[in-house]
Amino acid sequence: MAIFASLRAKSLPSVDLDQILDSVAVQFQGLNLREPGQWPLLPRAMVWALTLVLVTGAGWAVVISEASARLEVQRAREPVLRDQFRTKLNQATNLEELRKQKLQVQEYVNQLEKQLPGKADLDGVLSDINQSGMGRGLLFDSFKPGPMVVREHYAEWPIALKVTGRYQDIGSFLADIAKLPRIVTLHDMVLTGPGMSPPGQTATPHAAPALMLEATARTYRYLAPGETAAAKTDAPPPSASNAPVSRAVASKAAAKGEKK
């Protein structure tokens, strides 16, 4: 045991902590802040280590903050992307059905476009309206096509008309207008007769037994994509607003019917 104690005493030199602390304290005494390059090694090493820690911490904070902001943006986009994915997945699943529906809608639109008169068909629409009235025994007192009104995808052509006839004949005339191959709609209809008068006018004491219908017929024409601007300058076909000219149009329609 004595041998081991002697060996331990020789292998473990004694450490004087007080002396070490005093030497460290001496290095931090009298430091000139204006000349850090002349400081002892230990203070300079500590300053370098502190600076490295601060720079590393600041850089890490900046990098983390930017990455965190990008992460929050991506998290906010996640629900939107999920909805888009579900929508596209449903579309991909029902792609064939959607294509069939698109073809059906396109065919329906084409059918509706065919019911809209073209430039060459507008005179035919006037003739059809006159034939419908004449076929029911009505008298056209006024037949006045107005200026073309251009909408976003189509042009609208109003026609002010005034017809006289029996109640049943006027009703049949309106039904015939609805059955025309081209789309024609009636608006602002006013029906007057014995004991009746338009709004704002007094009744005529001795009115004719026939009824009078005042209305605005509107027909529509589809515009091609490059035709919208040009259609705004198009003028309607020349026509007069009085009864004689309208009767001339009616006579032409009657002549066509006799030839047939």
PDB file of C-alpha atoms in Angstrom:
ATOM      1  CA  MET A   1       0.000   0.000   0.000  1.00  0.00           C
ATOM      2  CA  ALA A   2       2.858   2.302   0.711  1.00  0.00           C
ATOM      3  CA  ILE A   3       4.242   1.635  -2.756  1.00  0.00           C
ATOM      4  CA  PHE A   4       0.922   2.651  -4.422  1.00  0.00           C
ATOM      5  CA  ALA A   5       0.691   5.793  -2.327  1.00  0.00           C
ATOM      6  CA  SER A   6       4.202   6.819  -3.327  1.00  0.00           C
ATOM      7  CA  LEU A   7       3.476   6.206  -7.013  1.00  0.00           C
ATOM      8  CA  ARG A   8       0.260   8.259  -6.825  1.00  0.00           C
ATOM      9  CA  ALA A   9       2.118  11.083  -5.178  1.00  0.00           C
ATOM     10  CA  LYS A  10       4.719  11.067  -7.985  1.00  0.00           C
ATOM     11  CA  SER A  11       2.217  10.800 -10.926  1.00  0.00           C
ATOM     12  CA  LEU A  12      -0.238  13.496  -9.826  1.00  0.00           C
ATOM     13  CA  PRO A  13       1.463  16.850  -9.515  1.00  0.00           C
ATOM     14  CA  SER A  14      -0.186  19.375  -7.244  1.00  0.00           C
ATOM     15  CA  VAL A  15      -2.316  22.158  -8.854  1.00  0.00           C
ATOM     16  CA  ASP A  16      -2.457  25.579  -7.247  1.00  0.00           C
ATOM     17  CA  LEU A  17      -5.861  27.002  -8.176  1.00  0.00           C
ATOM     18  CA  ASP A  18      -5.216  30.280  -6.443  1.00  0.00           C
ATOM     19  CA  GLN A  19      -2.175  30.838  -8.566  1.00  0.00           C
ATOM     20  CA  ILE A  20      -4.138  30.075 -11.773  1.00  0.00           C
ATOM     21  CA  LEU A  21      -6.948  32.428 -10.831  1.00  0.00           C
ATOM     22  CA  ASP A  22      -4.463  35.135  -9.967  1.00  0.00           C
ATOM     23  CA  SER A  23      -2.741  34.781 -13.335  1.00  0.00           C
ATOM     24  CA  VAL A  24      -6.095  34.987 -15.134  1.00  0.00           C
ATOM     25  CA  ALA A  25      -7.127  38.027 -13.136  1.00  0.00           C
ATOM     26  CA  VAL A  26      -3.830  39.718 -13.889  1.00  0.00           C
ATOM     27  CA  GLN A  27      -4.562  39.438 -17.673  1.00  0.00           C
ATOM     28  CA  PHE A  28      -7.843  41.348 -17.258  1.00  0.00           C
ATOM     29  CA  GLN A  29      -6.312  44.160 -15.240  1.00  0.00           C
ATOM     30  CA  GLY A  30      -5.451  47.468 -16.866  1.00  0.00           C
ATOM     31  CA  LEU A  31      -6.994  46.661 -20.277  1.00  0.00           C
ATOM     32  CA  ASN A  32      -6.976  49.618 -22.675  1.00  0.00           C
ATOM     33  CA  LEU A  33     -10.275  49.565 -24.587  1.00  0.00           C
ATOM     34  CA  ARG A  34      -8.784  51.746 -27.309  1.00  0.00           C
ATOM     35  CA  GLU A  35      -6.045  49.222 -28.099  1.00  0.00           C
ATOM     36  CA  PRO A  36      -7.585  45.729 -27.943  1.00  0.00           C
ATOM     37  CA  GLY A  37      -4.793  44.408 -30.123  1.00  0.00           C
ATOM     38  CA  GLN A  38      -2.379  44.748 -27.231  1.00  0.00           C
ATOM     39  CA  TRP A  39      -4.514  42.778 -24.807  1.00  0.00           C
ATOM     40  CA  PRO A  40      -3.266  39.489 -23.427  1.00  0.00           C
ATOM     41  CA  LEU A  41      -4.268  36.279 -25.179  1.00  0.00           C
ATOM     42  CA  LEU A  42      -7.079  35.252 -22.846  1.00  0.00           C
ATOM     43  CA  PRO A  43      -9.127  38.518 -23.067  1.00  0.00           C
ATOM     44  CA  ARG A  44      -8.724  38.597 -26.840  1.00  0.00           C
ATOM     45  CA  ALA A  45      -9.846  34.974 -27.129  1.00  0.00           C
ATOM     46  CA  MET A  46     -12.895  35.653 -25.019  1.00  0.00           C
ATOM     47  CA  VAL A  47     -13.837  38.706 -27.105  1.00  0.00           C
ATOM     48  CA  TRP A  48     -13.438  36.696 -30.320  1.00  0.00           C
ATOM     49  CA  ALA A  49     -15.560  33.888 -28.928  1.00  0.00           C
ATOM     50  CA  LEU A  50     -18.270  36.316 -27.800  1.00  0.00           C
ATOM     51  CA  THR A  51     -18.289  38.084 -31.168  1.00  0.00           C
ATOM     52  CA  LEU A  52     -18.511  34.759 -32.979  1.00  0.00           C
ATOM     53  CA  VAL A  53     -21.450  33.712 -30.820  1.00  0.00           C
ATOM     54  CA  LEU A  54     -23.286  37.006 -31.401  1.00  0.00           C
ATOM     55  CA  VAL A  55     -22.730  37.001 -35.163  1.00  0.00           C
ATOM     56  CA  THR A  56     -23.725  33.365 -35.433  1.00  0.00           C
ATOM     57  CA  GLY A  57     -26.823  33.940 -33.328  1.00  0.00           C
ATOM     58  CA  ALA A  58     -27.883  37.011 -35.344  1.00  0.00           C
ATOM     59  CA  GLY A  59     -27.352  35.237 -38.664  1.00  0.00           C
ATOM     60  CA  TRP A  60     -29.206  32.187 -37.457  1.00  0.00           C
ATOM     61  CA  ALA A  61     -32.104  34.357 -36.276  1.00  0.00           C
ATOM     62  CA  VAL A  62     -32.337  36.059 -39.666  1.00  0.00           C
ATOM     63  CA  VAL A  63     -32.224  32.765 -41.543  1.00  0.00           C
ATOM     64  CA  ILE A  64     -34.775  31.196 -39.215  1.00  0.00           C
ATOM     65  CA  SER A  65     -37.132  34.182 -39.489  1.00  0.00           C
ATOM     66  CA  GLU A  66     -37.039  34.121 -43.298  1.00  0.00           C
ATOM     67  CA  ALA A  67     -37.533  30.382 -43.381  1.00  0.00           C
ATOM     68  CA  SER A  68     -40.380  30.677 -40.889  1.00  0.00           C
ATOM     69  CA  ALA A  69     -42.088  33.330 -43.024  1.00  0.00           C
ATOM     70  CA  ARG A  70     -41.798  31.143 -46.124  1.00  0.00           C
ATOM     71  CA  LEU A  71     -43.144  28.216 -44.133  1.00  0.00           C
ATOM     72  CA  GLU A  72     -46.197  30.216 -43.045  1.00  0.00           C
ATOM     73  CA  VAL A  73     -46.862  31.248 -46.649  1.00  0.00           C
ATOM     74  CA  GLN A  74     -46.722  27.656 -47.814  1.00  0.00           C
ATOM     75  CA  ARG A  75     -48.977  26.572 -44.950  1.00  0.00           C
ATOM     76  CA  ALA A  76     -51.512  29.213 -45.984  1.00  0.00           C
ATOM     77  CA  ARG A  77     -51.406  27.925 -49.570  1.00  0.00           C
ATOM     78  CA  GLU A  78     -51.928  24.337 -48.526  1.00  0.00           C
ATOM     79  CA  PRO A  79     -55.771  24.468 -48.204  1.00  0.00           C
ATOM     80  CA  VAL A  80     -56.057  26.241 -51.576  1.00  0.00           C
ATOM     81  CA  LEU A  81     -53.806  23.694 -53.251  1.00  0.00           C
ATOM     82  CA  ARG A  82     -55.785  20.867 -51.681  1.00  0.00           C
ATOM     83  CA  ASP A  83     -59.041  22.296 -53.061  1.00  0.00           C
ATOM     84  CA  GLN A  84     -57.467  22.723 -56.492  1.00  0.00           C
ATOM     85  CA  PHE A  85     -56.220  19.168 -56.368  1.00  0.00           C
ATOM     86  CA  ARG A  86     -59.674  17.846 -55.458  1.00  0.00           C
ATOM     87  CA  THR A  87     -61.293  19.908 -58.231  1.00  0.00           C
ATOM     88  CA  LYS A  88     -58.821  18.742 -60.868  1.00  0.00           C
ATOM     89  CA  LEU A  89     -59.100  15.188 -59.614  1.00  0.00           C
ATOM     90  CA  ASN A  90     -62.885  15.302 -60.035  1.00  0.00           C
ATOM     91  CA  GLN A  91     -62.474  16.819 -63.484  1.00  0.00           C
ATOM     92  CA  ALA A  92     -59.992  14.157 -64.481  1.00  0.00           C
ATOM     93  CA  THR A  93     -62.304  11.466 -63.145  1.00  0.00           C
ATOM     94  CA  ASN A  94     -65.339  12.841 -65.035  1.00  0.00           C
ATOM     95  CA  LEU A  95     -63.400  14.098 -68.056  1.00  0.00           C
ATOM     96  CA  GLU A  96     -65.296  12.065 -70.619  1.00  0.00           C
ATOM     97  CA  GLU A  97     -68.653  13.073 -69.165  1.00  0.00           C
ATOM     98  CA  LEU A  98     -67.630  16.736 -69.134  1.00  0.00           C
ATOM     99  CA  ARG A  99     -66.577  16.505 -72.770  1.00  0.00           C
ATOM    100  CA  LYS A 100     -69.958  15.067 -73.688  1.00  0.00           C
ATOM    101  CA  GLN A 101     -71.711  17.850 -71.797  1.00  0.00           C
ATOM    102  CA  LYS A 102     -69.565  20.425 -73.564  1.00  0.00           C
ATOM    103  CA  LEU A 103     -70.541  19.001 -76.952  1.00  0.00           C
ATOM    104  CA  GLN A 104     -74.218  19.031 -75.962  1.00  0.00           C
ATOM    105  CA  VAL A 105     -74.021  22.650 -74.820  1.00  0.00           C
ATOM    106  CA  GLN A 106     -72.198  23.630 -78.008  1.00  0.00           C
ATOM    107  CA  GLU A 107     -74.871  21.946 -80.136  1.00  0.00           C
ATOM    108  CA  TYR A 108     -77.580  23.752 -78.171  1.00  0.00           C
ATOM    109  CA  VAL A 109     -75.808  27.092 -78.669  1.00  0.00           C
ATOM    110  CA  ASN A 110     -75.467  26.392 -82.384  1.00  0.00           C
ATOM    111  CA  GLN A 111     -79.197  25.690 -82.591  1.00  0.00           C
ATOM    112  CA  LEU A 112     -79.981  28.979 -80.841  1.00  0.00           C
ATOM    113  CA  GLU A 113     -77.603  30.864 -83.129  1.00  0.00           C
ATOM    114  CA  LYS A 114     -79.400  29.428 -86.161  1.00  0.00           C
ATOM    115  CA  GLN A 115     -82.634  30.949 -84.840  1.00  0.00           C
ATOM    116  CA  LEU A 116     -81.022  34.400 -84.863  1.00  0.00           C
ATOM    117  CA  PRO A 117     -81.443  36.034 -88.287  1.00  0.00           C
ATOM    118  CA  GLY A 118     -78.352  37.055 -90.215  1.00  0.00           C
ATOM    119  CA  LYS A 119     -77.917  40.227 -92.233  1.00  0.00           C
ATOM    120  CA  ALA A 120     -79.508  38.616 -95.267  1.00  0.00           C
ATOM    121  CA  ASP A 121     -82.451  37.305 -93.205  1.00  0.00           C
ATOM    122  CA  LEU A 122     -83.579  40.599 -91.652  1.00  0.00           C
ATOM    123  CA  ASP A 123     -85.829  41.500 -94.590  1.00  0.00           C
ATOM    124  CA  GLY A 124     -87.301  38.024 -94.355  1.00  0.00           C
ATOM    125  CA  VAL A 125     -88.206  38.647 -90.726  1.00  0.00           C
ATOM    126  CA  LEU A 126     -90.119  41.789 -91.740  1.00  0.00           C
ATOM    127  CA  SER A 127     -91.926  39.782 -94.392  1.00  0.00           C
ATOM    128  CA  ASP A 128     -92.772  37.014 -91.910  1.00  0.00           C
ATOM    129  CA  ILE A 129     -94.267  39.507 -89.461  1.00  0.00           C
ATOM    130  CA  ASN A 130     -96.373  41.092 -92.220  1.00  0.00           C
ATOM    131  CA  GLN A 131     -97.523  37.713 -93.485  1.00  0.00           C
ATOM    132  CA  SER A 132     -98.495  36.692 -89.956  1.00  0.00           C
ATOM    133  CA  GLY A 133    -100.642  39.818 -89.584  1.00  0.00           C
ATOM    134  CA  MET A 134    -102.191  39.621 -93.016  1.00  0.00           C
ATOM    135  CA  GLY A 135    -102.950  35.951 -92.585  1.00  0.00           C
ATOM    136  CA  ARG A 136    -105.069  36.867 -89.556  1.00  0.00           C
ATOM    137  CA  GLY A 137    -106.857  39.713 -91.343  1.00  0.00           C
ATOM    138  CA  LEU A 138    -105.114  42.505 -89.410  1.00  0.00           C
ATOM    139  CA  LEU A 139    -104.465  45.990 -90.760  1.00  0.00           C
ATOM    140  CA  PHE A 140    -100.974  47.437 -90.229  1.00  0.00           C
ATOM    141  CA  ASP A 141    -101.393  51.102 -89.331  1.00  0.00           C
ATOM    142  CA  SER A 142     -97.699  51.523 -88.568  1.00  0.00           C
ATOM    143  CA  PHE A 143     -94.607  49.433 -89.144  1.00  0.00           C
ATOM    144  CA  LYS A 144     -91.363  51.209 -88.213  1.00  0.00           C
ATOM    145  CA  PRO A 145     -88.002  49.375 -87.858  1.00  0.00           C
ATOM    146  CA  GLY A 146     -85.708  51.255 -85.512  1.00  0.00           C
ATOM    147  CA  PRO A 147     -81.916  51.546 -85.383  1.00  0.00           C
ATOM    148  CA  MET A 148     -79.836  48.480 -84.610  1.00  0.00           C
ATOM    149  CA  VAL A 149     -78.736  48.243 -80.952  1.00  0.00           C
ATOM    150  CA  VAL A 150     -75.410  46.441 -80.519  1.00  0.00           C
ATOM    151  CA  ARG A 151     -74.974  44.389 -77.363  1.00  0.00           C
ATOM    152  CA  GLU A 152     -71.939  42.449 -76.195  1.00  0.00           C
ATOM    153  CA  HIS A 153     -72.426  39.344 -78.366  1.00  0.00           C
ATOM    154  CA  TYR A 154     -75.493  40.166 -80.448  1.00  0.00           C
ATOM    155  CA  ALA A 155     -77.358  42.988 -82.145  1.00  0.00           C
ATOM    156  CA  GLU A 156     -80.950  43.873 -81.290  1.00  0.00           C
ATOM    157  CA  TRP A 157     -83.344  45.309 -83.880  1.00  0.00           C
ATOM    158  CA  PRO A 158     -86.548  46.919 -82.525  1.00  0.00           C
ATOM    159  CA  ILE A 159     -89.599  47.252 -84.781  1.00  0.00           C
ATOM    160  CA  ALA A 160     -92.454  49.487 -83.658  1.00  0.00           C
ATOM    161  CA  LEU A 161     -95.775  48.291 -85.040  1.00  0.00           C
ATOM    162  CA  LYS A 162     -99.439  49.145 -84.722  1.00  0.00           C
ATOM    163  CA  VAL A 163    -102.143  46.756 -85.959  1.00  0.00           C
ATOM    164  CA  THR A 164    -105.927  46.862 -85.943  1.00  0.00           C
ATOM    165  CA  GLY A 165    -108.261  43.887 -85.887  1.00  0.00           C
ATOM    166  CA  ARG A 166    -110.498  41.651 -83.808  1.00  0.00           C
ATOM    167  CA  TYR A 167    -109.446  40.347 -80.417  1.00  0.00           C
ATOM    168  CA  GLN A 168    -109.206  36.725 -81.573  1.00  0.00           C
ATOM    169  CA  ASP A 169    -107.198  37.698 -84.655  1.00  0.00           C
ATOM    170  CA  ILE A 170    -104.739  39.741 -82.586  1.00  0.00           C
ATOM    171  CA  GLY A 171    -104.276  36.810 -80.191  1.00  0.00           C
ATOM    172  CA  SER A 172    -103.643  34.454 -83.108  1.00  0.00           C
ATOM    173  CA  PHE A 173    -101.195  36.954 -84.578  1.00  0.00           C
ATOM    174  CA  LEU A 174     -99.212  37.012 -81.338  1.00  0.00           C
ATOM    175  CA  ALA A 175     -99.153  33.206 -81.276  1.00  0.00           C
ATOM    176  CA  ASP A 176     -97.902  33.165 -84.878  1.00  0.00           C
ATOM    177  CA  ILE A 177     -95.090  35.570 -83.964  1.00  0.00           C
ATOM    178  CA  ALA A 178     -93.998  33.196 -81.213  1.00  0.00           C
ATOM    179  CA  LYS A 179     -93.882  30.309 -83.722  1.00  0.00           C
ATOM    180  CA  LEU A 180     -91.674  32.063 -86.289  1.00  0.00           C
ATOM    181  CA  PRO A 181     -88.486  30.162 -87.199  1.00  0.00           C
ATOM    182  CA  ARG A 182     -86.457  33.221 -86.188  1.00  0.00           C
ATOM    183  CA  ILE A 183     -86.478  34.619 -82.670  1.00  0.00           C
ATOM    184  CA  VAL A 184     -88.890  37.567 -82.421  1.00  0.00           C
ATOM    185  CA  THR A 185     -90.086  38.899 -79.065  1.00  0.00           C
ATOM    186  CA  LEU A 186     -92.830  41.433 -78.314  1.00  0.00           C
ATOM    187  CA  HIS A 187     -92.488  44.208 -75.737  1.00  0.00           C
ATOM    188  CA  ASP A 188     -94.424  47.225 -74.439  1.00  0.00           C
ATOM    189  CA  MET A 189     -97.776  45.925 -75.708  1.00  0.00           C
ATOM    190  CA  VAL A 190    -100.770  48.252 -75.344  1.00  0.00           C
ATOM    191  CA  LEU A 191    -104.258  47.067 -76.419  1.00  0.00           C
ATOM    192  CA  THR A 192    -106.965  49.661 -76.924  1.00  0.00           C
ATOM    193  CA  GLY A 193    -110.520  49.442 -78.197  1.00  0.00           C
ATOM    194  CA  PRO A 194    -114.040  50.792 -77.640  1.00  0.00           C
ATOM    195  CA  GLY A 195    -114.139  52.528 -74.267  1.00  0.00           C
ATOM    196  CA  MET A 196    -110.395  52.014 -73.789  1.00  0.00           C
ATOM    197  CA  SER A 197    -107.536  54.483 -74.251  1.00  0.00           C
ATOM    198  CA  PRO A 198    -103.770  54.396 -73.828  1.00  0.00           C
ATOM    199  CA  PRO A 199    -102.375  55.707 -70.543  1.00  0.00           C
ATOM    200  CA  GLY A 200    -102.503  59.520 -70.396  1.00  0.00           C
ATOM    201  CA  GLN A 201    -105.198  59.874 -73.106  1.00  0.00           C
ATOM    202  CA  THR A 202    -108.925  60.323 -72.823  1.00  0.00           C
ATOM    203  CA  ALA A 203    -111.276  57.725 -74.289  1.00  0.00           C
ATOM    204  CA  THR A 204    -112.820  58.438 -77.708  1.00  0.00           C
ATOM    205  CA  PRO A 205    -116.615  58.509 -77.420  1.00  0.00           C
ATOM    206  CA  HIS A 206    -117.209  56.865 -80.807  1.00  0.00           C
ATOM    207  CA  ALA A 207    -114.367  54.350 -81.112  1.00  0.00           C
ATOM    208  CA  ALA A 208    -114.253  51.701 -83.830  1.00  0.00           C
ATOM    209  CA  PRO A 209    -115.366  48.208 -82.810  1.00  0.00           C
ATOM    210  CA  ALA A 210    -111.948  46.768 -83.757  1.00  0.00           C
ATOM    211  CA  LEU A 211    -109.097  46.669 -81.262  1.00  0.00           C
ATOM    212  CA  MET A 212    -105.722  48.307 -81.789  1.00  0.00           C
ATOM    213  CA  LEU A 213    -102.449  46.768 -80.623  1.00  0.00           C
ATOM    214  CA  GLU A 214     -99.309  48.874 -80.242  1.00  0.00           C
ATOM    215  CA  ALA A 215     -96.115  46.929 -79.506  1.00  0.00           C
ATOM    216  CA  THR A 216     -92.392  46.744 -80.160  1.00  0.00           C
ATOM    217  CA  ALA A 217     -91.166  43.587 -81.855  1.00  0.00           C
ATOM    218  CA  ARG A 218     -87.491  42.808 -81.363  1.00  0.00           C
ATOM    219  CA  THR A 219     -85.400  40.418 -83.382  1.00  0.00           C
ATOM    220  CA  TYR A 220     -81.780  39.550 -82.686  1.00  0.00           C
ATOM    221  CA  ARG A 221     -78.682  38.840 -84.744  1.00  0.00           C
ATOM    222  CA  TYR A 222     -75.560  37.054 -83.539  1.00  0.00           C
ATOM    223  CA  LEU A 223     -72.322  39.008 -83.978  1.00  0.00           C
ATOM    224  CA  ALA A 224     -69.031  37.362 -84.848  1.00  0.00           C
ATOM    225  CA  PRO A 225     -66.058  38.259 -82.597  1.00  0.00           C
ATOM    226  CA  GLY A 226     -64.626  40.738 -85.119  1.00  0.00           C
ATOM    227  CA  GLU A 227     -68.009  42.133 -86.141  1.00  0.00           C
ATOM    228  CA  THR A 228     -68.985  43.948 -82.940  1.00  0.00           C
ATOM    229  CA  ALA A 229     -67.145  47.187 -83.724  1.00  0.00           C
ATOM    230  CA  ALA A 230     -68.303  47.240 -87.344  1.00  0.00           C
ATOM    231  CA  ALA A 231     -71.928  46.526 -86.392  1.00  0.00           C
ATOM    232  CA  LYS A 232     -72.099  49.746 -84.371  1.00  0.00           C
ATOM    233  CA  THR A 233     -71.860  51.739 -87.608  1.00  0.00           C
ATOM    234  CA  ASP A 234     -74.343  49.593 -89.544  1.00  0.00           C
ATOM    235  CA  ALA A 235     -77.569  51.379 -90.402  1.00  0.00           C
ATOM    236  CA  PRO A 236     -80.912  49.549 -90.475  1.00  0.00           C
ATOM    237  CA  PRO A 237     -82.618  48.902 -93.824  1.00  0.00           C
ATOM    238  CA  PRO A 238     -84.436  52.015 -95.095  1.00  0.00           C
ATOM    239  CA  SER A 239     -88.109  52.047 -94.152  1.00  0.00           C
ATOM    240  CA  ALA A 240     -90.752  54.650 -93.489  1.00  0.00           C
ATOM    241  CA  SER A 241     -92.799  55.035 -90.372  1.00  0.00           C
ATOM    242  CA  ASN A 242     -96.181  55.573 -92.036  1.00  0.00           C
ATOM    243  CA  ALA A 243     -98.842  53.104 -92.998  1.00  0.00           C
ATOM    244  CA  PRO A 244     -98.532  53.338 -96.795  1.00  0.00           C
ATOM    245  CA  VAL A 245     -94.964  52.052 -96.871  1.00  0.00           C
ATOM    246  CA  SER A 246     -95.808  49.308 -94.381  1.00  0.00           C
ATOM    247  CA  ARG A 247     -98.694  48.302 -96.619  1.00  0.00           C
ATOM    248  CA  ALA A 248     -96.215  48.176 -99.519  1.00  0.00           C
ATOM    249  CA  VAL A 249     -94.073  45.743 -97.558  1.00  0.00           C
ATOM    250  CA  ALA A 250     -97.200  43.738 -96.795  1.00  0.00           C
ATOM    251  CA  SER A 251     -98.186  43.727-100.458  1.00  0.00           C
ATOM    252  CA  LYS A 252     -94.758  42.356-101.385  1.00  0.00           C
ATOM    253  CA  ALA A 253     -95.194  39.585 -98.837  1.00  0.00           C
ATOM    254  CA  ALA A 254     -98.657  38.863-100.260  1.00  0.00           C
ATOM    255  CA  ALA A 255     -97.229  38.715-103.758  1.00  0.00           C
ATOM    256  CA  LYS A 256     -94.648  36.196-102.619  1.00  0.00           C
ATOM    257  CA  GLY A 257     -97.403  34.134-101.071  1.00  0.00           C
ATOM    258  CA  GLU A 258     -99.469  34.197-104.292  1.00  0.00           C
ATOM    259  CA  LYS A 259     -96.470  33.069-106.340  1.00  0.00           C
ATOM    260  CA  LYS A 260     -96.056  30.120-103.975  1.00  0.00           C
TER     261      LYS A 260
END
